[in-house]
Coordinates of C-alpha atoms in Angstrom, one line a residue:
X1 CA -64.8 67.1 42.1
X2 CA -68.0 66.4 44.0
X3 CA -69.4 66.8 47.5
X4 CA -70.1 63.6 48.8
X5 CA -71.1 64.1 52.2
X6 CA -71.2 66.0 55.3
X7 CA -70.8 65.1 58.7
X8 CA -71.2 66.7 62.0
X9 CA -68.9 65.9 64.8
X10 CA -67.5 68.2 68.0
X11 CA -69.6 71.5 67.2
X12 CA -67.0 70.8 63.3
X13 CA -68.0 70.2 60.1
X14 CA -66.1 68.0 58.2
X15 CA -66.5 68.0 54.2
X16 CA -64.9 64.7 52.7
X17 CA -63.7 64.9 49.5
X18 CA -63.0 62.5 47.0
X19 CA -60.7 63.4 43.6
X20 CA -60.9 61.1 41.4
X21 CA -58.0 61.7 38.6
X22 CA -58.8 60.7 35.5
X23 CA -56.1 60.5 33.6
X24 CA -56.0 59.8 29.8
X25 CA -53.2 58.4 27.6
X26 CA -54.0 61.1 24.5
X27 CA -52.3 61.5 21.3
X28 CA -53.4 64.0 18.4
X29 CA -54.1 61.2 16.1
X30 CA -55.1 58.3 18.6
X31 CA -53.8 56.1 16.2
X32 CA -56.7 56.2 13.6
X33 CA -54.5 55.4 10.2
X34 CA -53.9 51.9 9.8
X35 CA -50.7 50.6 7.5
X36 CA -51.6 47.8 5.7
X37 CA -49.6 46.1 3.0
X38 CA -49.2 43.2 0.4
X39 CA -46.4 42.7 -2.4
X40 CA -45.9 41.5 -5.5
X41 CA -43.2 38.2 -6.7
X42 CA -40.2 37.8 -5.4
X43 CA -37.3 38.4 -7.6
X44 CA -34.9 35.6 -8.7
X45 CA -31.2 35.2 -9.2
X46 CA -31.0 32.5 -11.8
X47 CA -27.7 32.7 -13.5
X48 CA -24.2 33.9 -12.6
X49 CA -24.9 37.4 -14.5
X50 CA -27.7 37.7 -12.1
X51 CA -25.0 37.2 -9.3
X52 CA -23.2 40.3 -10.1
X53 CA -26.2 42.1 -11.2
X54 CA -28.9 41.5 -8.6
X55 CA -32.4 41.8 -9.2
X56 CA -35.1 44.3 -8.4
X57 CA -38.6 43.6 -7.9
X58 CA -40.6 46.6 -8.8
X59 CA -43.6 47.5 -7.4
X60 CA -42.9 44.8 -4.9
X61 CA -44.9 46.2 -1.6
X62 CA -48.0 48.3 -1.6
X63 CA -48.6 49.8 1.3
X64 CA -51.9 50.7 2.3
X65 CA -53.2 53.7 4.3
X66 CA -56.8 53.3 5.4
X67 CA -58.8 55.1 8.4
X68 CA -60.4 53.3 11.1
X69 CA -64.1 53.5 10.7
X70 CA -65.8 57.2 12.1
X71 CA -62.3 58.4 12.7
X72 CA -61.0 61.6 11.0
X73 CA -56.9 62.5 10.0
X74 CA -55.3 65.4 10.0
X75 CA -51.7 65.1 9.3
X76 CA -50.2 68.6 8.5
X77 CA -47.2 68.3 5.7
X78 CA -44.0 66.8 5.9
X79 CA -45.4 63.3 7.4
X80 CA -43.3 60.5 6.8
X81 CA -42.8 56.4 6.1
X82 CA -40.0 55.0 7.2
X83 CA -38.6 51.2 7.5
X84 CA -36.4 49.4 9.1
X85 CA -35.4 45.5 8.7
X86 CA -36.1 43.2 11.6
X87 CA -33.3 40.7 10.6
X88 CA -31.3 39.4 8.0
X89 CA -32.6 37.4 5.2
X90 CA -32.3 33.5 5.7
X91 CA -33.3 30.8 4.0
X92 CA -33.1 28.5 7.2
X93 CA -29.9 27.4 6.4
X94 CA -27.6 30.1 4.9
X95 CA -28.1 34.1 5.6
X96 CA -27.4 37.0 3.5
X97 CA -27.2 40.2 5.7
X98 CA -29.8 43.0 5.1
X99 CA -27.4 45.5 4.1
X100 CA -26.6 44.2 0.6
X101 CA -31.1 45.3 0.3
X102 CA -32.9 48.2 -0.8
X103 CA -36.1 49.9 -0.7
X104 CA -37.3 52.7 -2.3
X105 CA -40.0 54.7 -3.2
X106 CA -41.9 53.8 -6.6
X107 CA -45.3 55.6 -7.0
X108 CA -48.5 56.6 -5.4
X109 CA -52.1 55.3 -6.4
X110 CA -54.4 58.1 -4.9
X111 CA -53.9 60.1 -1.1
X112 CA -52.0 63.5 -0.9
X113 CA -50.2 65.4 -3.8
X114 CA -46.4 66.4 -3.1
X115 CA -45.1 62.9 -2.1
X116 CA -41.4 62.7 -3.0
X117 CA -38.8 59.6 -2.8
X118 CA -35.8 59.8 -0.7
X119 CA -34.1 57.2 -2.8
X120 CA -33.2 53.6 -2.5
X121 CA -32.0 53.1 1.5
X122 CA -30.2 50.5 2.3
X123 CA -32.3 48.3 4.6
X124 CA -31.0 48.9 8.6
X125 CA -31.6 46.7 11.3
X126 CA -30.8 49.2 13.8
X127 CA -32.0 52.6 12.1
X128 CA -35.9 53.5 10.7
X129 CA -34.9 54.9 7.3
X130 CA -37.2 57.7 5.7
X131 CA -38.6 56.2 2.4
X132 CA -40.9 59.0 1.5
X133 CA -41.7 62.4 2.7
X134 CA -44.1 64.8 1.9
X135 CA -45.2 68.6 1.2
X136 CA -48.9 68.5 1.6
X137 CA -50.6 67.7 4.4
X138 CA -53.4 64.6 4.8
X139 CA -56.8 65.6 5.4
X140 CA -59.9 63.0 5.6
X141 CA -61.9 63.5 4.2
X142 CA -60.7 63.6 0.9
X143 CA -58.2 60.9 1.9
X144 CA -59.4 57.9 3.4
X145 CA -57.6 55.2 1.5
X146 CA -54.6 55.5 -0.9
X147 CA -51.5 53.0 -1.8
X148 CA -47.6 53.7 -1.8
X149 CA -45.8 51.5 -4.1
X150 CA -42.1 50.6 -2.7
X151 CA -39.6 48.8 -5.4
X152 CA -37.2 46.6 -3.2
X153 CA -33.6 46.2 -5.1
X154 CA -31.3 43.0 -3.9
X155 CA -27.8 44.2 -4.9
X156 CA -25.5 41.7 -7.2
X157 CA -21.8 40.1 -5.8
X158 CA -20.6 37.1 -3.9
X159 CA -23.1 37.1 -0.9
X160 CA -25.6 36.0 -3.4
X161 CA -23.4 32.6 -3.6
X162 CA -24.6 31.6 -0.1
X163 CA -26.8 28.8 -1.0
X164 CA -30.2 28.0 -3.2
X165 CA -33.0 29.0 -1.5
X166 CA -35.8 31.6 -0.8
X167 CA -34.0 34.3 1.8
X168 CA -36.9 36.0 3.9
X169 CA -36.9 38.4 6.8
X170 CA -39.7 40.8 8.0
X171 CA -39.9 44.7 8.0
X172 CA -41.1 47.6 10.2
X173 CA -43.3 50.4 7.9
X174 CA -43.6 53.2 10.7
X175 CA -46.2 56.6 9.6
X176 CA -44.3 59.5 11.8
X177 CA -45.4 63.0 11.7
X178 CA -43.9 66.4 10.4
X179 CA -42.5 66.4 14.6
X180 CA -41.7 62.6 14.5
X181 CA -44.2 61.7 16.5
X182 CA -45.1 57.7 15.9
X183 CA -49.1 58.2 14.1
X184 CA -48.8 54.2 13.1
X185 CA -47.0 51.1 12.4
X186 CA -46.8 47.6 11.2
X187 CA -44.2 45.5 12.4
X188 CA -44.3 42.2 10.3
X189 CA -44.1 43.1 6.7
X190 CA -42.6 39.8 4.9
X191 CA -40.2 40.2 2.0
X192 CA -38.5 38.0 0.1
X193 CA -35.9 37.0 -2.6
X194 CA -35.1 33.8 -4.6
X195 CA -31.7 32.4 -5.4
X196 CA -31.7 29.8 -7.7
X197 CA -27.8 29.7 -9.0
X198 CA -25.6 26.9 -7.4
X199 CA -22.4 27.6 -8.0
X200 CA -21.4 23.7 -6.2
X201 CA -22.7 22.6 -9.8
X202 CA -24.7 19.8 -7.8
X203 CA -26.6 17.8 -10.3
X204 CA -24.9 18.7 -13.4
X205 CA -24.0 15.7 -16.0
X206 CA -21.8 15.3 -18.7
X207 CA -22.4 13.5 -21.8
X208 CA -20.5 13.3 -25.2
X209 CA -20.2 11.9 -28.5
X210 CA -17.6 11.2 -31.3
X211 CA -17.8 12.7 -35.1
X212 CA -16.3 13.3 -38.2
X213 CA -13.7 10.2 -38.3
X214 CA -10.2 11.4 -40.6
X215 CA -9.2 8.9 -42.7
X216 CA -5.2 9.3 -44.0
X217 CA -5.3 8.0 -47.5
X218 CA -1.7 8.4 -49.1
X219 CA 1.9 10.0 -47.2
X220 CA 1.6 13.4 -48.0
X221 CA -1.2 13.1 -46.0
X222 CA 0.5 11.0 -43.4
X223 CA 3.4 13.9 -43.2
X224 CA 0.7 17.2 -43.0
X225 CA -1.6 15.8 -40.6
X226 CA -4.8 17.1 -40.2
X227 CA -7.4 19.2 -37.9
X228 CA -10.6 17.5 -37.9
X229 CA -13.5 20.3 -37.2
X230 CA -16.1 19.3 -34.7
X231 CA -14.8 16.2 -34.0
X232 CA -15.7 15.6 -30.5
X233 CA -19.3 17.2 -28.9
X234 CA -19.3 17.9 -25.0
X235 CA -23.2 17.8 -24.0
X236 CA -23.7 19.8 -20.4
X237 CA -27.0 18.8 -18.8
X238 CA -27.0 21.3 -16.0
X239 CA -30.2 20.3 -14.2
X240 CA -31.3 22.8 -11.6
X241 CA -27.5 24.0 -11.3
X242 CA -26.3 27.2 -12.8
X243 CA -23.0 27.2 -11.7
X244 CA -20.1 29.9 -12.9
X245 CA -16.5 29.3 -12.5
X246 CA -16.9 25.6 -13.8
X247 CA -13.6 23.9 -15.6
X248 CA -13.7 21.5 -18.0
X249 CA -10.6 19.2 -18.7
X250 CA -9.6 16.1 -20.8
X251 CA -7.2 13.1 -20.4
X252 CA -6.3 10.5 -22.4
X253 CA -6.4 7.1 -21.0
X254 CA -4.7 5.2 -23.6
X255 CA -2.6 5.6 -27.0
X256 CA -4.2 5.5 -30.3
X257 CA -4.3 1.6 -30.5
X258 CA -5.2 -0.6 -33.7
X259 CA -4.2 -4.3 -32.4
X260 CA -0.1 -4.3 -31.8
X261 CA 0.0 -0.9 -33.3
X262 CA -0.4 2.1 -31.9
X263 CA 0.6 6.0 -31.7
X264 CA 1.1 8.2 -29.3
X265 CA -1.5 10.3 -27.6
X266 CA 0.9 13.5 -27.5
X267 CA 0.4 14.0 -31.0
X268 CA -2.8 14.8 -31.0
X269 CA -4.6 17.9 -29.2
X270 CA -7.8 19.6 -28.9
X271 CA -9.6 22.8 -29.6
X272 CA -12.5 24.5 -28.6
X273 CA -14.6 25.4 -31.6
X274 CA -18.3 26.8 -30.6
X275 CA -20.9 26.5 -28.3
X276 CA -23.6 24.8 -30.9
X277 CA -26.3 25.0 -28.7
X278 CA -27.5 26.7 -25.3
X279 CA -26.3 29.0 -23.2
X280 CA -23.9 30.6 -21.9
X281 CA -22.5 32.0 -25.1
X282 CA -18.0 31.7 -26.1
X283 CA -17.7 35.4 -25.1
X284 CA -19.4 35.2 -21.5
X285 CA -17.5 32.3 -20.7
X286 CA -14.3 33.8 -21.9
X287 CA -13.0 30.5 -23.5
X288 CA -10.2 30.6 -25.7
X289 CA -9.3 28.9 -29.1
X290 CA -5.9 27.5 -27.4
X291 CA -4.7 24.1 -28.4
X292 CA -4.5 21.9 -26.2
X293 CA -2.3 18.7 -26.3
X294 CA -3.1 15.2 -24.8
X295 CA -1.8 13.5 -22.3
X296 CA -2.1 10.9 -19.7
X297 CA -2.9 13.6 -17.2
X298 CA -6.0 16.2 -16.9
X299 CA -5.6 19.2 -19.5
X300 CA -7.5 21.9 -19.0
X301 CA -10.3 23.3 -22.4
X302 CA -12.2 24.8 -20.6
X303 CA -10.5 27.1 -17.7
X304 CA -13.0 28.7 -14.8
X305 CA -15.9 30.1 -17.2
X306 CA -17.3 33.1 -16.1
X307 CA -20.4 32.7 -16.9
X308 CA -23.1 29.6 -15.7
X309 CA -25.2 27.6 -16.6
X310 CA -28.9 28.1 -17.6
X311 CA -30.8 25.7 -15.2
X312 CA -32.6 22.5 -17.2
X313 CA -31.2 24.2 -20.5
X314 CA -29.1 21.6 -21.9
X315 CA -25.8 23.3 -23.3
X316 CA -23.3 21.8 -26.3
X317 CA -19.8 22.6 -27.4
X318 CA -18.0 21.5 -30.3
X319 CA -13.9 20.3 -30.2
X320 CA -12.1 20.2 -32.8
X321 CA -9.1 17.5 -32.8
X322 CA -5.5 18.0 -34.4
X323 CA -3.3 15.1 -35.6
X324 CA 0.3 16.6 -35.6
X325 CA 1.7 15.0 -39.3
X326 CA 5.0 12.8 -39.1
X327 CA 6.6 9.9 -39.2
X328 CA 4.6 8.3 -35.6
X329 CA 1.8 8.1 -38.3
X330 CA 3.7 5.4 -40.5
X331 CA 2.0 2.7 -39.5
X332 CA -0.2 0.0 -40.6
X333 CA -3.8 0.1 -42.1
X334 CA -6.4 0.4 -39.4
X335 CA -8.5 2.0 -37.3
X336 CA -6.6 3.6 -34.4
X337 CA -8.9 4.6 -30.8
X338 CA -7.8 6.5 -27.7
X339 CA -9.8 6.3 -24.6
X340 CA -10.7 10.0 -23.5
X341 CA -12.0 11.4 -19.9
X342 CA -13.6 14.5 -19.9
X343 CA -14.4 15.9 -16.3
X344 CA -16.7 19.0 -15.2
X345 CA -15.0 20.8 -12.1
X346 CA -16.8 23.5 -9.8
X347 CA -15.2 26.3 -9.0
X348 CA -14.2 25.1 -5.5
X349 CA -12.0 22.5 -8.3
X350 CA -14.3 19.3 -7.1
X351 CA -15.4 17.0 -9.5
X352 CA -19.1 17.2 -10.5
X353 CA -19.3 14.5 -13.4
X354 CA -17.1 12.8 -15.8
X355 CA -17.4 10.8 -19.2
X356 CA -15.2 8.6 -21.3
X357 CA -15.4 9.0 -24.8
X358 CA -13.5 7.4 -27.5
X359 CA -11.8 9.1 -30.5
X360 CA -10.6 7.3 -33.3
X361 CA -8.7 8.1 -36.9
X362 CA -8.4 5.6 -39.8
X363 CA -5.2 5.2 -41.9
X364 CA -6.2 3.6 -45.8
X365 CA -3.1 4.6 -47.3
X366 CA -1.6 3.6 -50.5
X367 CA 1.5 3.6 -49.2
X368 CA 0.6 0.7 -47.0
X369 CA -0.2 -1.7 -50.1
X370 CA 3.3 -2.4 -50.6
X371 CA 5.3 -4.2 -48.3
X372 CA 9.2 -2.7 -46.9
X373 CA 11.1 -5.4 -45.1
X374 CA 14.8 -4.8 -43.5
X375 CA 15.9 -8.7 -43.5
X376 CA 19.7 -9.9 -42.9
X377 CA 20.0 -8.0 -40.1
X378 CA 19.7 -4.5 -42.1
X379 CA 17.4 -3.3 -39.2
X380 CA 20.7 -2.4 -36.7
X381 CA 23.7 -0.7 -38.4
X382 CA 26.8 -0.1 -36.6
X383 CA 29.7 2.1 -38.0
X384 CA 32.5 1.7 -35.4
X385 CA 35.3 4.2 -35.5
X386 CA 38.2 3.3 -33.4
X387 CA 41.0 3.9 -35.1
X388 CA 43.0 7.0 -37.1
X389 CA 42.5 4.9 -40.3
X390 CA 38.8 4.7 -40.1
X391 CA 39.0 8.1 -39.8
X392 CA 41.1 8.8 -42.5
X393 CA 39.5 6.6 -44.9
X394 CA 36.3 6.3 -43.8
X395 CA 34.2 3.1 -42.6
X396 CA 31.9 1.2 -44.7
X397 CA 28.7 -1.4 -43.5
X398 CA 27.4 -3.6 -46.3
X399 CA 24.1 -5.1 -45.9
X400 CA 23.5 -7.5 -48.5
X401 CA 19.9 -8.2 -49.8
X402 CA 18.9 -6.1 -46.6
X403 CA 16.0 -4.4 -48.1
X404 CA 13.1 -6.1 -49.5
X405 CA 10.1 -4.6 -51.4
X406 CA 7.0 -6.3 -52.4
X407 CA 4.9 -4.1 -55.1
X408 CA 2.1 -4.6 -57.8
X409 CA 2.6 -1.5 -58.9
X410 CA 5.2 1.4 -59.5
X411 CA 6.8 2.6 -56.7
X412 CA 9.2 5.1 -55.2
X413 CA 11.2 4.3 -51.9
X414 CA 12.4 7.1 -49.9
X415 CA 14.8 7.1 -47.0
X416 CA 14.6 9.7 -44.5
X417 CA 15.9 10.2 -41.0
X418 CA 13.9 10.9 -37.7
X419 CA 15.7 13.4 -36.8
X420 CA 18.5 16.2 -38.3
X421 CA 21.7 14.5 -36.1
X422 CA 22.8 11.7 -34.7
X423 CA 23.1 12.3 -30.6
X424 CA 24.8 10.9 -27.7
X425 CA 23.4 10.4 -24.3
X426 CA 25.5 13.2 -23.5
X427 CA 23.5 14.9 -26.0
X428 CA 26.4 15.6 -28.1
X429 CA 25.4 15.6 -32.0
X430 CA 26.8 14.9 -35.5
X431 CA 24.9 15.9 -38.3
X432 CA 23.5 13.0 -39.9
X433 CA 24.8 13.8 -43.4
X434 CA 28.2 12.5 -42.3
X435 CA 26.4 9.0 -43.2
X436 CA 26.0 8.2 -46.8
X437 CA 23.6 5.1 -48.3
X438 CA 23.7 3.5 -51.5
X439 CA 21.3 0.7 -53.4
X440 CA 22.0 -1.1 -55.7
X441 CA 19.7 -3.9 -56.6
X442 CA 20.5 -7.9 -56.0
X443 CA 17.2 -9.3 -57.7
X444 CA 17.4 -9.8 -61.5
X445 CA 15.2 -8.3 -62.8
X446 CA 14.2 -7.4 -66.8
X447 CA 12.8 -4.2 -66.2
X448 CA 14.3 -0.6 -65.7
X449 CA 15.2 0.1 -61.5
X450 CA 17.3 2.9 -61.1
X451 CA 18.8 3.0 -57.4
X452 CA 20.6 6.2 -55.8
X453 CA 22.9 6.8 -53.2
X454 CA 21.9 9.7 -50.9
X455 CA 23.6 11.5 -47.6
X456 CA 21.4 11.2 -44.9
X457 CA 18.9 13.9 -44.2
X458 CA 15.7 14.4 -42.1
X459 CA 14.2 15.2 -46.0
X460 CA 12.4 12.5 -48.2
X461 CA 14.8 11.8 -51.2
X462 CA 14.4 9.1 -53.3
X463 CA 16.7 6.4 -53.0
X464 CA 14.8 3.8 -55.6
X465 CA 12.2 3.7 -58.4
X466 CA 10.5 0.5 -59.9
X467 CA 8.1 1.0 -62.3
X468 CA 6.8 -2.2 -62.3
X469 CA 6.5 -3.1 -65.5
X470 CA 6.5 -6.8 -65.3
X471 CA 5.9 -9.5 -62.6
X472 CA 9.8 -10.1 -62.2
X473 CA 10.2 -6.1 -60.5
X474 CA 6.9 -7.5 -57.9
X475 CA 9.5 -8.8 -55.7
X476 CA 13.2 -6.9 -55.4
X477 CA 15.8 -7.3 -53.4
X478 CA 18.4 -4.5 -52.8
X479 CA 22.2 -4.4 -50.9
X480 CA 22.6 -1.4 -49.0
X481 CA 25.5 0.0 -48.1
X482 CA 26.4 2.6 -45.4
X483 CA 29.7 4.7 -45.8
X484 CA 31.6 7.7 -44.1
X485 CA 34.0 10.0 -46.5
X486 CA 37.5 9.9 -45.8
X487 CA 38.7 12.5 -43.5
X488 CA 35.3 13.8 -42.5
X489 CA 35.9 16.8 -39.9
X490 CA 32.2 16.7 -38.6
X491 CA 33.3 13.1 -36.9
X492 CA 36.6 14.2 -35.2
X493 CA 37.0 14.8 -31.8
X494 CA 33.3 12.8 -31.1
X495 CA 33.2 10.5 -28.9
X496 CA 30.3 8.1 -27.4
X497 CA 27.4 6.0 -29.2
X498 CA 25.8 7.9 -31.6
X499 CA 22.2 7.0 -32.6
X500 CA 19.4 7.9 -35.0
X501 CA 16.6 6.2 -36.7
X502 CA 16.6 5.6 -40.9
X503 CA 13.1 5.3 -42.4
X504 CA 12.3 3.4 -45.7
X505 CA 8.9 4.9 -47.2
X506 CA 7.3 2.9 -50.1
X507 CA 4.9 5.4 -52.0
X508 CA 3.2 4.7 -55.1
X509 CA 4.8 6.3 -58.8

């Protein structure tokens, strides 16, 4: 306060004063410690482990305590950092809230002894959490620069399916005292993560390719069937996806087909075998060694894996295919193909690629190198029982020179059934031993034939046996005869159309 001047007026003296009131904004630390910062690489989530694993980038932010030029510090103990997030992470598109974050404390490089961790804190958008506090106090001099290394942990589960993409936000680093007073701050601190997995499967391929033809050479063959290992390859070019919950199925879009001939595609099946190359491995995906048959719909080999892909690591498994043994597989020489579609489903079940692949199998059997003809109508035999006296005494069907066999070399012919009883289409069966066939042979021949009579039974029996010895047994001609035993209780009280199929099998002596 001044005297600035003096006046006289009416025998008074006046004094004017002027205040001026200087007021200063003061703090005990006037803000001389700056927080500055920069971080390491971002972590990545890559595969579909990393999705319920997360990923921590250690060492991830140093921040950086420095004094303004000619300024001094004295911070007495129990000074804390704290953060706080200033938004969820986004990667412009997609957002993955900044709860499912953490930071925490790593290590120091330099400044003040007694520097503890509070732990991890889950990142607040709302609430400064205390990363770090301490027990000594900061003095400069000594400290006029040291470094706070913070780890930042992105924790695993299903918000990490939002989307591919870098997820970014910003964070507040705020320097309070032992009386949480505000010393500094820094307000934009940029972190980031990197999520790489796509569980859409978007850019995935299949490819495929067929191996390992069978080839059925004689009957016993024909009648075990066969499992061929490795027979079909599935080749996964994931790209940049590395999808979990993928499905893989397979359909079949035709029979087995050589020319006119063919067999059915339900007697053959599939089985996964091994991954023979890439990643992920049989156990992660959980895949089971299941058969699976074929048919002319999608069946599932591969059911929601749960494991992904690794991205631009190509991946290959191995199939193995089963050829159920039987009578569907008495047919003529050839190659026989099937047309297969094998489709890659996400986990949302949309299709992400397909591929057709043919299979094939090759019958060379001996058995085909002799020829078994029914002729003179033997192909359709009807037994007709309509009265008490074919009952009684039975009913008899002769087929005269019905079977014909053409062979350059010994032979046996069975006869066999398709199934263990004649049925209804009320589904009512008799047992198909009610029925009884007998050969004898029609062709004159000069060489030793023996011919049996058999009941009919689902077994092979032998029902001729031509040794071939000479060129007039090449050609033979048989009668066949089909007969019922007189008073038969098996056929009384049956009524309907009864049906079942009787095979003739050539196979070589």
């Amino acid at each position: 306060m001044r005297f600035l001047e003096q006046k006289s007026l009416s025998n008074k003296t006046i004094f004017t004063v002027l205040v001026f009131a200087l007021i200063t904004c003061y703090s005990k630390y006037s803000f001389s410690q700056s927080l500055d910062f920069y971080k390491g690489s971002d972590c990545t989530i890559t595969t579909s482990s990393d999705v319920l694993s997360g990923c921590t980038s250690n060492n991830y932010i140093f921040v950086q305590y420095q004094n303004f030029p000619g300024t001094g510090l004295n911070l007495s103990a129990g000074w804390t950092l704290k953060v706080q997030a200033n938004g969820d992470f986004s990667n412009g598109i997609n957002t993955i809230p900044a709860q499912y974050v953490s930071i925490g404390f790593s290590s120091v490089d330099g400044g003040p002894s007694g520097v503890s961790g509070t732990g991890n804190k889950v990142l607040s958008k709302t609430t400064a959490q205390p990363l770090i506090i301490t027990s000594t106090a900061l003095q400069s001099p000594p400290h006029y620069y040291f470094v706070h290394k913070l780890n930042m942990i992105v924790s695993g589960g299903n918000h990490l399916l939002a989307g591919s993409g870098t997820y970014s936000t910003s964070l507040t680093l705020t320097l309070v005292d032992a009386n949480g007073i505000i010393v500094s701050t820094n307000s934009n601190v940029p972190v980031s993560f990197v999520v790489n997995f796509n569980n859409t499967c978007s850019g995935a391929t299949l490819n495929s390719y067929f191996g390992n033809q069978p080839v059925f050479t004689d009957y016993a063959a024909l009648m075990a069937g066969r499992t061929v290992t490795d027979a079909l390859s599935i080749q996964y070019a994931p790209n940049q996806a590395a999808c979990s919950g993928w499905t893989l199925k397979v359909r079949a879009n035709t029979n087995f087909i050589n020319g006119s001939n063919s067999v059915p595609a339900q007697y053959f099946s599939m089985r996964f075998n091994r991954v023979a190359a890439g990643s992920p491995s049989a156990a992660q995906i959980g895949v089971t060694n299941n058969i699976v048959p074929l048919s002319f719909t999608d069946a599932t080999l591969i059911d929601q894996s749960n494991a992904g892909f690794t991205p631009y690591a190509g991946t290959e498994h191995k199939f193995d295919m089963i050829i159920s043994g039987g009578n569907h597989l008495l047919v003529p020489n050839g190659t026989y193909t099937a047309n297969l579609t094998f489709t890659l489903y996400n986990q949302a079940n949309e299709v992400v690629s397909t591929k057709t692949q043919d299979a094939s199998f090759q019958i060379n059997s001996s058995t085909n190198s002799y020829t078994v003809v029914l002729q003179n109508s033997a192909h359709v035999v009807d037994m007709v029982f309509n009265t008490l006296a074919s009952y009684q005494t039975g009913v008899s069907v002769d087929k005269p020179r019905g079977l014909k066999v053409t062979g350059y070399n010994g032979y046996q012919i069975l006869i066999k059934t398709s199934g263990a009883n004649l049925q209804n289409e009320e589904d009512v069966t008799i047992p198909v031993s009610v029925v009884n066939v007998q050969t004898t042979k029609h062709t004159n021949t000069s060489g030793n034939i023996t011919t049996f009579t058999r009941a009919l039974s689902v077994a092979d029996q032998i029902i001729i046996n031509n040794p071939v010895k000479n060129s007039s047994m090449h050609v033979v001609e048989y009668n066949l005869r089909y007969y019922t035993t007189p008073g038969d209780a098996r056929l009384s009280g049956k009524g309907g159309t009864f049906n079942t199929t009787v095979l003739f099998v050539a196979i070589p002596l």
